[in-house]
Amino acid sequence: MFVTALGFWPVFRREMAMLVHRIGGLGYLFSGLLFPMIYLLAFGWGLGSAVEVTGGYIAYLAKGMLAITVMMNGFQQTAISVSAARFYFRTFSVLRMSPVSDASIVFGIALAGAVRAILAGAAVFLAAWLFFDIRLLAVPGFVGLVLTAFCFAAFGVAVGLSIRGQEQFSVIINFFITPMTFFCGSFFPIANLPEIVQRLVSLLPLAHTNALLQADGWDGGALSSFVVLALLTALAFGWGVRRMKRYQEF
């Protein structure tokens, strides 16, 4: 699985060109902001006085919305892009016929998905900073967001190559992405959950994203979350490359 410096670049540029074309419509930008801002306002105003966390609930929730935004944009947009190229436009086979390694194709698509996710997260953070005076992220939080963006983008590539139809995409959303949205510490601390649920949640990447976002420095908890998230990112990328090697058009 060797990713050459020049191998992934044309794939990355292709994906970014499509992103620039989509951003040309303001609806694409505002639709990405609408979901996290609604949650931030509704939960922040409705539950802000009932949930006690260090630094205030609005600041805590803003970081959680940042994690969810990066996860959703990294995974969903990448998986939809790959699956649509397979099922509707029938253009994905062009990549397979190009003189580019499987790892480079996956890396290029995932890197573009990660950039897309980071840009969406930056828009949410800017809105939260302007309206709620949220402070800048610490280094662990920024590193966690970058890893999360690539992790879920690579996962999106793998899922986009694995599903046999768009109806299977909703299964991943309902049984994997949605539970992570609500149970991985974005809305309330994981410590509030039953112990057995905490153990299950600790296996999911978004839990470690939120741990890094809430960390002020590289303490033991932040370092362990970084290691776990890095391993999960490597696994997601490896799965994407494996699916690419076994890819069949029909």
CSV table of C-alpha atoms in Angstrom, one decimal:
chain,number,residue,atom,x,y,z
A,1,MET,CA,0.0,0.0,0.0
A,2,PHE,CA,2.4,2.6,-1.2
A,3,VAL,CA,1.0,6.1,-1.7
A,4,THR,CA,3.3,8.0,-4.1
A,5,ALA,CA,3.6,11.8,-3.9
A,6,LEU,CA,2.3,12.2,-7.5
A,7,GLY,CA,-0.1,9.2,-7.5
A,8,PHE,CA,-2.8,10.6,-5.3
A,9,TRP,CA,-2.6,14.2,-6.5
A,10,PRO,CA,-4.7,13.9,-9.7
A,11,VAL,CA,-7.4,12.1,-7.8
A,12,PHE,CA,-7.3,14.7,-5.0
A,13,ARG,CA,-7.5,17.6,-7.6
A,14,ARG,CA,-10.5,15.9,-9.3
A,15,GLU,CA,-12.4,15.6,-6.0
A,16,MET,CA,-11.5,19.1,-5.0
A,17,ALA,CA,-12.7,20.5,-8.4
A,18,MET,CA,-16.1,18.9,-7.8
A,19,LEU,CA,-16.2,20.4,-4.3
A,20,VAL,CA,-15.4,23.9,-5.6
A,21,HIS,CA,-18.3,23.5,-8.1
A,22,ARG,CA,-20.7,22.5,-5.3
A,23,ILE,CA,-19.6,25.4,-3.1
A,24,GLY,CA,-20.6,27.7,-5.9
A,25,GLY,CA,-24.2,27.3,-4.7
A,26,LEU,CA,-24.9,29.0,-1.3
A,27,GLY,CA,-27.4,26.2,-0.5
A,28,TYR,CA,-24.5,23.8,-0.1
A,29,LEU,CA,-22.8,26.0,2.4
A,30,PHE,CA,-25.8,26.9,4.5
A,31,SER,CA,-27.1,23.3,4.5
A,32,GLY,CA,-23.9,22.3,6.2
A,33,LEU,CA,-24.3,25.0,8.8
A,34,LEU,CA,-28.0,24.4,9.5
A,35,PHE,CA,-27.9,21.1,11.2
A,36,PRO,CA,-25.2,21.9,13.8
A,37,MET,CA,-26.4,25.4,14.5
A,38,ILE,CA,-30.0,24.2,15.2
A,39,TYR,CA,-28.7,21.6,17.6
A,40,LEU,CA,-26.4,24.1,19.2
A,41,LEU,CA,-29.2,26.6,19.7
A,42,ALA,CA,-31.9,24.1,20.8
A,43,PHE,CA,-29.8,22.1,23.2
A,44,GLY,CA,-27.7,25.1,24.4
A,45,TRP,CA,-30.8,27.1,25.3
A,46,GLY,CA,-33.0,24.2,26.4
A,47,LEU,CA,-30.5,22.2,28.4
A,48,GLY,CA,-27.7,24.7,29.1
A,49,SER,CA,-28.8,25.3,32.7
A,50,ALA,CA,-29.4,21.6,33.4
A,51,VAL,CA,-26.0,20.1,32.4
A,52,GLU,CA,-23.0,21.0,34.5
A,53,VAL,CA,-19.6,20.8,32.7
A,54,THR,CA,-16.3,22.6,33.1
A,55,GLY,CA,-16.2,25.7,31.0
A,56,GLY,CA,-20.0,25.9,30.5
A,57,TYR,CA,-22.4,23.8,28.5
A,58,ILE,CA,-22.5,26.1,25.4
A,59,ALA,CA,-18.7,25.8,25.0
A,60,TYR,CA,-18.9,22.0,25.5
A,61,LEU,CA,-21.8,21.6,23.1
A,62,ALA,CA,-20.1,23.8,20.4
A,63,LYS,CA,-17.1,21.4,20.4
A,64,GLY,CA,-19.5,18.4,20.2
A,65,MET,CA,-21.2,20.0,17.2
A,66,LEU,CA,-17.8,20.6,15.6
A,67,ALA,CA,-17.0,16.8,16.0
A,68,ILE,CA,-20.3,15.8,14.5
A,69,THR,CA,-20.0,18.2,11.6
A,70,VAL,CA,-16.5,16.8,10.7
A,71,MET,CA,-17.7,13.3,11.1
A,72,MET,CA,-20.9,13.7,8.9
A,73,ASN,CA,-19.1,15.7,6.2
A,74,GLY,CA,-16.1,13.4,6.1
A,75,PHE,CA,-18.2,10.2,5.9
A,76,GLN,CA,-21.5,11.1,4.3
A,77,GLN,CA,-20.3,13.3,1.4
A,78,THR,CA,-17.4,10.9,0.6
A,79,ALA,CA,-19.5,7.8,0.7
A,80,ILE,CA,-22.2,9.4,-1.5
A,81,SER,CA,-19.6,10.7,-4.0
A,82,VAL,CA,-18.1,7.2,-4.4
A,83,SER,CA,-21.4,5.3,-4.5
A,84,ALA,CA,-22.9,7.8,-7.0
A,85,ALA,CA,-19.9,7.5,-9.2
A,86,ARG,CA,-20.5,3.7,-9.2
A,87,PHE,CA,-24.2,3.4,-9.5
A,88,TYR,CA,-25.4,6.5,-11.4
A,89,PHE,CA,-22.6,8.2,-13.3
A,90,ARG,CA,-20.6,5.0,-14.0
A,91,THR,CA,-17.4,7.0,-13.8
A,92,PHE,CA,-15.6,5.2,-11.0
A,93,SER,CA,-14.2,2.6,-13.4
A,94,VAL,CA,-12.1,5.4,-15.0
A,95,LEU,CA,-10.1,5.7,-11.8
A,96,ARG,CA,-9.5,2.0,-11.7
A,97,MET,CA,-8.2,2.0,-15.3
A,98,SER,CA,-5.8,4.9,-14.6
A,99,PRO,CA,-2.1,4.2,-13.9
A,100,VAL,CA,-2.5,5.0,-10.2
A,101,SER,CA,-2.2,2.6,-7.3
A,102,ASP,CA,-5.2,1.5,-5.3
A,103,ALA,CA,-3.8,3.1,-2.1
A,104,SER,CA,-3.2,6.4,-4.0
A,105,ILE,CA,-6.8,6.4,-5.2
A,106,VAL,CA,-8.2,5.8,-1.7
A,107,PHE,CA,-5.8,8.4,-0.2
A,108,GLY,CA,-6.7,11.0,-2.8
A,109,ILE,CA,-10.4,10.6,-2.3
A,110,ALA,CA,-10.1,10.4,1.5
A,111,LEU,CA,-7.8,13.5,1.6
A,112,ALA,CA,-10.3,15.5,-0.4
A,113,GLY,CA,-13.1,14.3,1.9
A,114,ALA,CA,-11.0,15.3,4.9
A,115,VAL,CA,-10.4,18.8,3.5
A,116,ARG,CA,-14.2,19.1,2.9
A,117,ALA,CA,-14.9,18.0,6.5
A,118,ILE,CA,-12.4,20.5,7.9
A,119,LEU,CA,-13.8,23.3,5.9
A,120,ALA,CA,-17.3,22.5,7.1
A,121,GLY,CA,-16.0,22.3,10.7
A,122,ALA,CA,-14.2,25.7,10.3
A,123,ALA,CA,-17.5,27.3,9.2
A,124,VAL,CA,-19.3,25.9,12.3
A,125,PHE,CA,-16.5,27.0,14.6
A,126,LEU,CA,-16.5,30.5,13.1
A,127,ALA,CA,-20.3,30.8,13.6
A,128,ALA,CA,-19.9,29.5,17.2
A,129,TRP,CA,-17.0,31.9,17.8
A,130,LEU,CA,-19.0,34.9,16.5
A,131,PHE,CA,-22.3,34.2,18.2
A,132,PHE,CA,-21.2,32.4,21.4
A,133,ASP,CA,-17.6,33.7,21.9
A,134,ILE,CA,-16.1,30.2,21.9
A,135,ARG,CA,-12.4,30.2,22.5
A,136,LEU,CA,-9.8,28.7,20.1
A,137,LEU,CA,-9.1,25.0,20.2
A,138,ALA,CA,-6.1,23.5,22.0
A,139,VAL,CA,-3.6,21.5,20.0
A,140,PRO,CA,-5.1,18.1,20.9
A,141,GLY,CA,-8.5,19.3,19.7
A,142,PHE,CA,-7.1,20.4,16.3
A,143,VAL,CA,-5.1,17.2,15.9
A,144,GLY,CA,-8.2,15.2,16.8
A,145,LEU,CA,-10.3,17.0,14.2
A,146,VAL,CA,-7.8,16.4,11.4
A,147,LEU,CA,-7.5,12.7,12.3
A,148,THR,CA,-11.3,12.4,12.5
A,149,ALA,CA,-11.8,14.0,9.2
A,150,PHE,CA,-9.5,11.6,7.4
A,151,CYS,CA,-10.8,8.6,9.4
A,152,PHE,CA,-14.4,9.1,8.4
A,153,ALA,CA,-13.5,10.1,4.9
A,154,ALA,CA,-11.5,6.8,4.5
A,155,PHE,CA,-14.4,5.0,6.1
A,156,GLY,CA,-16.7,6.7,3.6
A,157,VAL,CA,-14.6,5.4,0.7
A,158,ALA,CA,-14.7,1.9,2.1
A,159,VAL,CA,-18.5,2.0,2.6
A,160,GLY,CA,-19.1,3.6,-0.8
A,161,LEU,CA,-17.2,0.7,-2.4
A,162,SER,CA,-18.9,-2.0,-0.3
A,163,ILE,CA,-22.6,-1.2,-0.6
A,164,ARG,CA,-24.6,-2.9,-3.3
A,165,GLY,CA,-27.2,-0.1,-3.5
A,166,GLN,CA,-28.0,3.3,-2.0
A,167,GLU,CA,-30.6,1.7,0.3
A,168,GLN,CA,-27.7,0.0,2.2
A,169,PHE,CA,-26.3,3.4,2.9
A,170,SER,CA,-29.1,4.2,5.3
A,171,VAL,CA,-28.2,1.1,7.3
A,172,ILE,CA,-24.8,2.5,8.1
A,173,ILE,CA,-26.3,5.9,9.0
A,174,ASN,CA,-29.0,4.4,11.3
A,175,PHE,CA,-26.9,1.8,13.1
A,176,PHE,CA,-23.5,3.3,13.2
A,177,ILE,CA,-23.3,7.1,12.6
A,178,THR,CA,-26.5,8.1,14.4
A,179,PRO,CA,-25.6,6.2,17.7
A,180,MET,CA,-22.2,7.9,17.6
A,181,THR,CA,-23.8,11.2,17.2
A,182,PHE,CA,-25.8,10.9,20.5
A,183,PHE,CA,-23.7,8.6,22.7
A,184,CYS,CA,-20.0,9.6,22.1
A,185,GLY,CA,-19.9,12.7,24.2
A,186,SER,CA,-21.1,15.4,21.9
A,187,PHE,CA,-24.1,16.4,23.9
A,188,PHE,CA,-23.1,15.3,27.4
A,189,PRO,CA,-20.1,13.7,29.0
A,190,ILE,CA,-19.6,10.0,28.4
A,191,ALA,CA,-19.2,9.6,32.2
A,192,ASN,CA,-23.0,10.1,32.5
A,193,LEU,CA,-23.6,6.8,30.7
A,194,PRO,CA,-23.9,3.4,32.3
A,195,GLU,CA,-20.5,1.7,32.7
A,196,ILE,CA,-21.2,-1.0,30.1
A,197,VAL,CA,-22.2,1.6,27.6
A,198,GLN,CA,-19.1,3.6,28.4
A,199,ARG,CA,-17.0,0.6,27.5
A,200,LEU,CA,-18.8,0.1,24.2
A,201,VAL,CA,-18.6,3.8,23.3
A,202,SER,CA,-14.8,3.9,24.0
A,203,LEU,CA,-14.4,1.7,20.9
A,204,LEU,CA,-15.9,4.3,18.6
A,205,PRO,CA,-13.8,7.0,17.0
A,206,LEU,CA,-16.1,10.0,17.8
A,207,ALA,CA,-15.7,9.4,21.5
A,208,HIS,CA,-12.0,10.0,21.2
A,209,THR,CA,-12.5,13.0,19.0
A,210,ASN,CA,-14.6,14.6,21.7
A,211,ALA,CA,-12.0,13.6,24.4
A,212,LEU,CA,-9.3,15.4,22.4
A,213,LEU,CA,-11.6,18.4,21.8
A,214,GLN,CA,-12.3,18.8,25.5
A,215,ALA,CA,-8.6,18.4,26.5
A,216,ASP,CA,-6.5,21.4,27.4
A,217,GLY,CA,-3.2,19.7,26.8
A,218,TRP,CA,-1.5,16.4,26.2
A,219,ASP,CA,-2.3,14.6,29.4
A,220,GLY,CA,-2.6,10.8,29.7
A,221,GLY,CA,-6.2,10.7,28.5
A,222,ALA,CA,-5.6,12.9,25.5
A,223,LEU,CA,-2.6,10.8,24.5
A,224,SER,CA,-4.5,7.5,24.8
A,225,SER,CA,-7.4,9.0,22.7
A,226,PHE,CA,-4.9,10.1,20.1
A,227,VAL,CA,-3.4,6.6,19.8
A,228,VAL,CA,-6.8,4.9,19.6
A,229,LEU,CA,-8.0,7.4,17.0
A,230,ALA,CA,-4.8,7.1,14.9
A,231,LEU,CA,-5.2,3.3,14.9
A,232,LEU,CA,-8.9,3.5,13.9
A,233,THR,CA,-7.9,5.9,11.1
A,234,ALA,CA,-5.3,3.4,9.9
A,235,LEU,CA,-7.8,0.6,10.0
A,236,ALA,CA,-10.4,2.7,8.0
A,237,PHE,CA,-7.7,3.5,5.4
A,238,GLY,CA,-6.6,-0.1,5.2
A,239,TRP,CA,-10.2,-1.3,4.7
A,240,GLY,CA,-10.7,1.3,2.0
A,241,VAL,CA,-7.6,0.0,0.1
A,242,ARG,CA,-8.8,-3.6,0.6
A,243,ARG,CA,-12.2,-2.8,-0.9
A,244,MET,CA,-10.5,-1.0,-3.8
A,245,LYS,CA,-8.3,-4.0,-4.6
A,246,ARG,CA,-11.5,-6.2,-4.7
A,247,TYR,CA,-13.6,-3.6,-6.5
A,248,GLN,CA,-15.9,-4.9,-9.3
A,249,GLU,CA,-18.1,-2.6,-11.4
A,250,PHE,CA,-21.2,-4.9,-11.0
